[in-house]
């Protein structure tokens, strides 16, 4: 808090400057492992509460978390909308509040855009660390928004891919995405063209119906599925969901929120935290899907890291 006792306000530019993947990755991996112990003496995180905004074709999500062991108390408020094509309004907006657990005072109010993009991409990269084929050369990204950019950054920083492909529903969006990046990216005109032969496929689309089909996916590929965060939305078809080994960030969250899991009837094999702790195997040799819905603990770890960096300036 400031000298006047008011919370500090930290905007997206400062967060982008202070939050780095090299610091974030190990902290998130540890947090996922803690969560999957399902011990309330270490982590308390209810499933996201979602308020429908039917009149405006949107939702408001509330994501509180208390990391007891690390004494981090945080909540994120995220509004997400199904925008009309061509809309200039953002589909997602978020604010993160970091609290002092002892007093309940708000320490910091942070823009949630960069935190959400970076922590989500970092968790996808952690999934790839455990599940992608040992010799992975081709990365495919379906989508071209903020999440696509953060995923490109962490995956190209962390792994050595020989080729990166991108597809977006609007070709000009994919071309803009590719031109803004530092590194060669192949823009594909269809999902099938983009994913065939790819070792790692990232889905960060706004789709509510499947765009990725199992018949197109190379056996043994790893899919990090980030979009479709509602029980009636999908990015992946039944064939892929049923033939793959399915991992999730939170089993309880996936069974409540993931249309890819619920509507396909696919069985959840394990949480990624269980793989990190060694209580469940990582089936790298098989086709794998990591369904990422995002969790409050991921925001909490990220917000605490930003706040600590901000204080140390």
mmCIF file of N, CA, C and O in Angstrom, residues 21-84:
data_model
loop_
_atom_site.group_PDB
_atom_site.id
_atom_site.type_symbol
_atom_site.label_atom_id
_atom_site.label_comp_id
_atom_site.label_asym_id
_atom_site.label_seq_id
_atom_site.Cartn_x
_atom_site.Cartn_y
_atom_site.Cartn_z
ATOM 1 N N UNK A 21 8.492 -14.516 -18.035
ATOM 2 C CA UNK A 21 8.224 -15.955 -18.047
ATOM 3 C C UNK A 21 9.250 -16.745 -17.238
ATOM 4 O O UNK A 21 8.915 -17.728 -16.580
ATOM 5 N N UNK A 22 10.505 -16.322 -17.258
ATOM 6 C CA UNK A 22 11.531 -17.078 -16.544
ATOM 7 C C UNK A 22 11.264 -17.106 -15.040
ATOM 8 O O UNK A 22 11.624 -18.076 -14.357
ATOM 9 N N UNK A 23 10.625 -16.063 -14.525
ATOM 10 C CA UNK A 23 10.255 -16.025 -13.109
ATOM 11 C C UNK A 23 8.920 -16.721 -12.862
ATOM 12 O O UNK A 23 8.699 -17.338 -11.814
ATOM 13 N N UNK A 24 8.025 -16.598 -13.831
ATOM 14 C CA UNK A 24 6.657 -17.070 -13.664
ATOM 15 C C UNK A 24 6.536 -18.592 -13.777
ATOM 16 O O UNK A 24 5.795 -19.229 -13.003
ATOM 17 N N UNK A 25 7.255 -19.187 -14.729
ATOM 18 C CA UNK A 25 7.107 -20.621 -14.991
ATOM 19 C C UNK A 25 7.334 -21.498 -13.754
ATOM 20 O O UNK A 25 6.476 -22.332 -13.423
ATOM 21 N N UNK A 26 8.447 -21.367 -13.027
ATOM 22 C CA UNK A 26 8.650 -22.232 -11.873
ATOM 23 C C UNK A 26 7.644 -21.989 -10.761
ATOM 24 O O UNK A 26 7.238 -22.939 -10.065
ATOM 25 N N UNK A 27 7.207 -20.754 -10.589
ATOM 26 C CA UNK A 27 6.228 -20.457 -9.545
ATOM 27 C C UNK A 27 4.871 -21.067 -9.866
ATOM 28 O O UNK A 27 4.181 -21.593 -8.990
ATOM 29 N N UNK A 28 4.469 -20.999 -11.131
ATOM 30 C CA UNK A 28 3.196 -21.595 -11.526
ATOM 31 C C UNK A 28 3.245 -23.121 -11.438
ATOM 32 O O UNK A 28 2.264 -23.759 -11.035
ATOM 33 N N UNK A 29 4.359 -23.698 -11.813
ATOM 34 C CA UNK A 29 4.488 -25.157 -11.719
ATOM 35 C C UNK A 29 4.340 -25.602 -10.265
ATOM 36 O O UNK A 29 3.636 -26.579 -9.969
ATOM 37 N N UNK A 30 4.955 -24.884 -9.357
ATOM 38 C CA UNK A 30 4.837 -25.212 -7.935
ATOM 39 C C UNK A 30 3.406 -25.025 -7.444
ATOM 40 O O UNK A 30 2.886 -25.842 -6.650
ATOM 41 N N UNK A 31 2.736 -23.968 -7.913
ATOM 42 C CA UNK A 31 1.358 -23.707 -7.494
ATOM 43 C C UNK A 31 0.400 -24.789 -7.992
ATOM 44 O O UNK A 31 -0.506 -25.220 -7.266
ATOM 45 N N UNK A 32 0.591 -25.240 -9.232
ATOM 46 C CA UNK A 32 -0.255 -26.310 -9.774
ATOM 47 C C UNK A 32 -0.080 -27.596 -8.973
ATOM 48 O O UNK A 32 -1.053 -28.327 -8.720
ATOM 49 N N UNK A 33 1.149 -27.882 -8.581
ATOM 50 C CA UNK A 33 1.406 -29.065 -7.757
ATOM 51 C C UNK A 33 0.730 -28.929 -6.399
ATOM 52 O O UNK A 33 0.111 -29.893 -5.902
ATOM 53 N N UNK A 34 0.807 -27.762 -5.792
ATOM 54 C CA UNK A 34 0.148 -27.529 -4.502
ATOM 55 C C UNK A 34 -1.359 -27.726 -4.627
ATOM 56 O O UNK A 34 -1.992 -28.364 -3.784
ATOM 57 N N UNK A 35 -1.949 -27.155 -5.685
ATOM 58 C CA UNK A 35 -3.398 -27.239 -5.873
ATOM 59 C C UNK A 35 -3.867 -28.686 -5.947
ATOM 60 O O UNK A 35 -4.894 -29.056 -5.358
ATOM 61 N N UNK A 36 -3.127 -29.512 -6.676
ATOM 62 C CA UNK A 36 -3.573 -30.885 -6.917
ATOM 63 C C UNK A 36 -3.383 -31.812 -5.724
ATOM 64 O O UNK A 36 -3.782 -32.973 -5.771
ATOM 65 N N UNK A 37 -2.814 -31.311 -4.659
ATOM 66 C CA UNK A 37 -2.815 -32.080 -3.404
ATOM 67 C C UNK A 37 -4.193 -32.024 -2.746
ATOM 68 O O UNK A 37 -4.493 -32.836 -1.868
ATOM 69 N N UNK A 38 -5.015 -31.038 -3.161
ATOM 70 C CA UNK A 38 -6.379 -30.845 -2.640
ATOM 71 C C UNK A 38 -6.385 -30.819 -1.117
ATOM 72 O O UNK A 38 -7.183 -31.475 -0.461
ATOM 73 N N UNK A 39 -5.479 -30.031 -0.592
ATOM 74 C CA UNK A 39 -5.314 -29.866 0.850
ATOM 75 C C UNK A 39 -5.640 -28.411 1.184
ATOM 76 O O UNK A 39 -4.900 -27.503 0.806
ATOM 77 N N UNK A 40 -6.764 -28.187 1.875
ATOM 78 C CA UNK A 40 -7.188 -26.807 2.140
ATOM 79 C C UNK A 40 -6.277 -26.102 3.136
ATOM 80 O O UNK A 40 -6.416 -24.903 3.352
ATOM 81 N N UNK A 41 -5.354 -26.835 3.716
ATOM 82 C CA UNK A 41 -4.371 -26.154 4.559
ATOM 83 C C UNK A 41 -3.273 -25.515 3.705
ATOM 84 O O UNK A 41 -2.448 -24.768 4.214
ATOM 85 N N UNK A 42 -3.267 -25.828 2.394
ATOM 86 C CA UNK A 42 -2.287 -25.232 1.480
ATOM 87 C C UNK A 42 -2.927 -24.274 0.486
ATOM 88 O O UNK A 42 -2.392 -23.201 0.222
ATOM 89 N N UNK A 43 -4.066 -24.674 -0.112
ATOM 90 C CA UNK A 43 -4.701 -23.858 -1.150
ATOM 91 C C UNK A 43 -6.220 -23.905 -0.973
ATOM 92 O O UNK A 43 -6.791 -24.992 -0.814
ATOM 93 N N UNK A 44 -6.847 -22.732 -1.013
ATOM 94 C CA UNK A 44 -8.313 -22.650 -1.036
ATOM 95 C C UNK A 44 -8.704 -21.908 -2.298
ATOM 96 O O UNK A 44 -8.358 -20.730 -2.479
ATOM 97 N N UNK A 45 -9.391 -22.611 -3.197
ATOM 98 C CA UNK A 45 -9.797 -21.995 -4.453
ATOM 99 C C UNK A 45 -11.121 -22.592 -4.915
ATOM 100 O O UNK A 45 -11.148 -23.700 -5.440
ATOM 101 N N UNK A 46 -12.223 -21.886 -4.738
ATOM 102 C CA UNK A 46 -13.495 -22.379 -5.271
ATOM 103 C C UNK A 46 -13.514 -22.277 -6.790
ATOM 104 O O UNK A 46 -12.738 -21.519 -7.383
ATOM 105 N N UNK A 47 -14.383 -23.061 -7.417
ATOM 106 C CA UNK A 47 -14.564 -22.938 -8.864
ATOM 107 C C UNK A 47 -15.087 -21.538 -9.175
ATOM 108 O O UNK A 47 -15.864 -20.956 -8.406
ATOM 109 N N UNK A 48 -14.651 -20.999 -10.283
ATOM 110 C CA UNK A 48 -15.039 -19.648 -10.715
ATOM 111 C C UNK A 48 -16.562 -19.465 -10.652
ATOM 112 O O UNK A 48 -17.329 -20.313 -11.118
ATOM 113 N N UNK A 49 -16.995 -18.359 -10.075
ATOM 114 C CA UNK A 49 -18.405 -17.973 -10.106
ATOM 115 C C UNK A 49 -18.647 -17.132 -11.357
ATOM 116 O O UNK A 49 -17.904 -16.179 -11.614
ATOM 117 N N UNK A 50 -19.655 -17.498 -12.132
ATOM 118 C CA UNK A 50 -19.934 -16.788 -13.386
ATOM 119 C C UNK A 50 -21.351 -16.222 -13.357
ATOM 120 O O UNK A 50 -22.314 -16.943 -13.105
ATOM 121 N N UNK A 51 -21.460 -14.920 -13.589
ATOM 122 C CA UNK A 51 -22.747 -14.233 -13.652
ATOM 123 C C UNK A 51 -23.073 -13.973 -15.122
ATOM 124 O O UNK A 51 -22.329 -13.245 -15.797
ATOM 125 N N UNK A 52 -24.148 -14.578 -15.659
ATOM 126 C CA UNK A 52 -24.487 -14.329 -17.065
ATOM 127 C C UNK A 52 -24.993 -12.907 -17.265
ATOM 128 O O UNK A 52 -25.791 -12.400 -16.471
ATOM 129 N N UNK A 53 -24.525 -12.273 -18.319
ATOM 130 C CA UNK A 53 -25.004 -10.947 -18.724
ATOM 131 C C UNK A 53 -25.738 -11.113 -20.051
ATOM 132 O O UNK A 53 -25.313 -10.616 -21.098
ATOM 133 N N UNK A 54 -26.832 -11.859 -20.005
ATOM 134 C CA UNK A 54 -27.530 -12.293 -21.223
ATOM 135 C C UNK A 54 -27.944 -11.113 -22.094
ATOM 136 O O UNK A 54 -27.843 -11.166 -23.331
ATOM 137 N N UNK A 55 -28.364 -10.039 -21.466
ATOM 138 C CA UNK A 55 -28.807 -8.847 -22.202
ATOM 139 C C UNK A 55 -27.714 -8.312 -23.103
ATOM 140 O O UNK A 55 -27.976 -7.748 -24.177
ATOM 141 N N UNK A 56 -26.445 -8.502 -22.684
ATOM 142 C CA UNK A 56 -25.315 -7.942 -23.422
ATOM 143 C C UNK A 56 -24.411 -9.020 -24.020
ATOM 144 O O UNK A 56 -23.297 -8.729 -24.438
ATOM 145 N N UNK A 57 -24.870 -10.277 -24.007
ATOM 146 C CA UNK A 57 -24.129 -11.382 -24.609
ATOM 147 C C UNK A 57 -22.754 -11.560 -23.958
ATOM 148 O O UNK A 57 -21.740 -11.754 -24.635
ATOM 149 N N UNK A 58 -22.754 -11.467 -22.611
ATOM 150 C CA UNK A 58 -21.483 -11.593 -21.902
ATOM 151 C C UNK A 58 -21.617 -12.278 -20.562
ATOM 152 O O UNK A 58 -22.694 -12.764 -20.184
ATOM 153 N N UNK A 59 -20.516 -12.320 -19.837
ATOM 154 C CA UNK A 59 -20.447 -12.965 -18.529
ATOM 155 C C UNK A 59 -19.482 -12.173 -17.648
ATOM 156 O O UNK A 59 -18.541 -11.554 -18.135
ATOM 157 N N UNK A 60 -19.713 -12.231 -16.344
ATOM 158 C CA UNK A 60 -18.755 -11.714 -15.379
ATOM 159 C C UNK A 60 -18.302 -12.875 -14.509
ATOM 160 O O UNK A 60 -19.117 -13.544 -13.863
ATOM 161 N N UNK A 61 -16.991 -13.132 -14.503
ATOM 162 C CA UNK A 61 -16.429 -14.210 -13.707
ATOM 163 C C UNK A 61 -15.659 -13.674 -12.505
ATOM 164 O O UNK A 61 -14.940 -12.678 -12.616
ATOM 165 N N UNK A 62 -15.814 -14.327 -11.361
ATOM 166 C CA UNK A 62 -15.113 -13.967 -10.131
ATOM 167 C C UNK A 62 -14.237 -15.139 -9.723
ATOM 168 O O UNK A 62 -14.719 -16.269 -9.594
ATOM 169 N N UNK A 63 -12.933 -14.865 -9.500
ATOM 170 C CA UNK A 63 -11.962 -15.943 -9.294
ATOM 171 C C UNK A 63 -11.104 -15.676 -8.054
ATOM 172 O O UNK A 63 -9.959 -15.245 -8.154
ATOM 173 N N UNK A 64 -11.644 -15.951 -6.853
ATOM 174 C CA UNK A 64 -10.847 -15.768 -5.636
ATOM 175 C C UNK A 64 -9.941 -16.966 -5.365
ATOM 176 O O UNK A 64 -10.232 -18.097 -5.770
ATOM 177 N N UNK A 65 -8.843 -16.717 -4.668
ATOM 178 C CA UNK A 65 -7.940 -17.795 -4.265
ATOM 179 C C UNK A 65 -7.124 -17.343 -3.067
ATOM 180 O O UNK A 65 -6.718 -16.181 -2.987
ATOM 181 N N UNK A 66 -6.904 -18.296 -2.148
ATOM 182 C CA UNK A 66 -6.007 -18.050 -1.024
ATOM 183 C C UNK A 66 -4.988 -19.169 -0.972
ATOM 184 O O UNK A 66 -5.331 -20.330 -0.776
ATOM 185 N N UNK A 67 -3.740 -18.811 -1.196
ATOM 186 C CA UNK A 67 -2.653 -19.768 -1.108
ATOM 187 C C UNK A 67 -2.123 -19.707 0.322
ATOM 188 O O UNK A 67 -1.321 -18.835 0.673
ATOM 189 N N UNK A 68 -2.624 -20.620 1.140
ATOM 190 C CA UNK A 68 -2.403 -20.561 2.581
ATOM 191 C C UNK A 68 -0.918 -20.670 2.904
ATOM 192 O O UNK A 68 -0.368 -19.888 3.688
ATOM 193 N N UNK A 69 -0.270 -21.646 2.299
ATOM 194 C CA UNK A 69 1.142 -21.902 2.593
ATOM 195 C C UNK A 69 2.008 -20.687 2.262
ATOM 196 O O UNK A 69 2.919 -20.318 3.008
ATOM 197 N N UNK A 70 1.698 -20.038 1.125
ATOM 198 C CA UNK A 70 2.480 -18.881 0.685
ATOM 199 C C UNK A 70 1.890 -17.554 1.157
ATOM 200 O O UNK A 70 2.481 -16.496 0.927
ATOM 201 N N UNK A 71 0.710 -17.611 1.791
ATOM 202 C CA UNK A 71 0.024 -16.435 2.324
ATOM 203 C C UNK A 71 -0.223 -15.383 1.242
ATOM 204 O O UNK A 71 0.113 -14.207 1.386
ATOM 205 N N UNK A 72 -0.848 -15.830 0.138
ATOM 206 C CA UNK A 72 -1.215 -14.929 -0.959
ATOM 207 C C UNK A 72 -2.732 -14.952 -1.103
ATOM 208 O O UNK A 72 -3.323 -16.022 -1.304
ATOM 209 N N UNK A 73 -3.363 -13.794 -0.980
ATOM 210 C CA UNK A 73 -4.813 -13.668 -1.109
ATOM 211 C C UNK A 73 -5.114 -12.754 -2.287
ATOM 212 O O UNK A 73 -4.611 -11.629 -2.359
ATOM 213 N N UNK A 74 -5.952 -13.249 -3.215
ATOM 214 C CA UNK A 74 -6.134 -12.534 -4.486
ATOM 215 C C UNK A 74 -7.500 -12.881 -5.062
ATOM 216 O O UNK A 74 -8.053 -13.952 -4.788
ATOM 217 N N UNK A 75 -8.032 -11.974 -5.840
ATOM 218 C CA UNK A 75 -9.189 -12.319 -6.659
ATOM 219 C C UNK A 75 -9.092 -11.591 -7.992
ATOM 220 O O UNK A 75 -8.523 -10.498 -8.072
ATOM 221 N N UNK A 76 -9.628 -12.223 -9.020
ATOM 222 C CA UNK A 76 -9.710 -11.574 -10.337
ATOM 223 C C UNK A 76 -11.170 -11.451 -10.723
ATOM 224 O O UNK A 76 -11.959 -12.373 -10.498
ATOM 225 N N UNK A 77 -11.509 -10.324 -11.291
ATOM 226 C CA UNK A 77 -12.831 -10.107 -11.870
ATOM 227 C C UNK A 77 -12.636 -9.994 -13.378
ATOM 228 O O UNK A 77 -11.874 -9.140 -13.840
ATOM 229 N N UNK A 78 -13.289 -10.872 -14.123
ATOM 230 C CA UNK A 78 -13.085 -10.893 -15.571
ATOM 231 C C UNK A 78 -14.437 -10.854 -16.278
ATOM 232 O O UNK A 78 -15.332 -11.651 -15.988
ATOM 233 N N UNK A 79 -14.595 -9.898 -17.179
ATOM 234 C CA UNK A 79 -15.795 -9.800 -18.009
ATOM 235 C C UNK A 79 -15.440 -10.291 -19.404
ATOM 236 O O UNK A 79 -14.445 -9.856 -19.984
ATOM 237 N N UNK A 80 -16.226 -11.241 -19.919
ATOM 238 C CA UNK A 80 -15.946 -11.735 -21.265
ATOM 239 C C UNK A 80 -17.238 -11.800 -22.068
ATOM 240 O O UNK A 80 -18.304 -12.117 -21.552
ATOM 241 N N UNK A 81 -17.107 -11.472 -23.363
ATOM 242 C CA UNK A 81 -18.251 -11.257 -24.229
ATOM 243 C C UNK A 81 -18.079 -11.978 -25.562
ATOM 244 O O UNK A 81 -16.961 -12.182 -26.035
ATOM 245 N N UNK A 82 -19.220 -12.343 -26.159
ATOM 246 C CA UNK A 82 -19.230 -12.811 -27.543
ATOM 247 C C UNK A 82 -19.489 -11.586 -28.418
ATOM 248 O O UNK A 82 -20.619 -11.129 -28.536
ATOM 249 N N UNK A 83 -18.432 -11.025 -29.003
ATOM 250 C CA UNK A 83 -18.566 -9.814 -29.801
ATOM 251 C C UNK A 83 -18.960 -10.142 -31.235
ATOM 252 O O UNK A 83 -18.599 -11.196 -31.770
ATOM 253 N N UNK A 84 -19.666 -9.204 -31.857
ATOM 254 C CA UNK A 84 -19.966 -9.314 -33.280
ATOM 255 C C UNK A 84 -18.676 -9.152 -34.070
ATOM 256 O O UNK A 84 -17.768 -8.421 -33.664
#
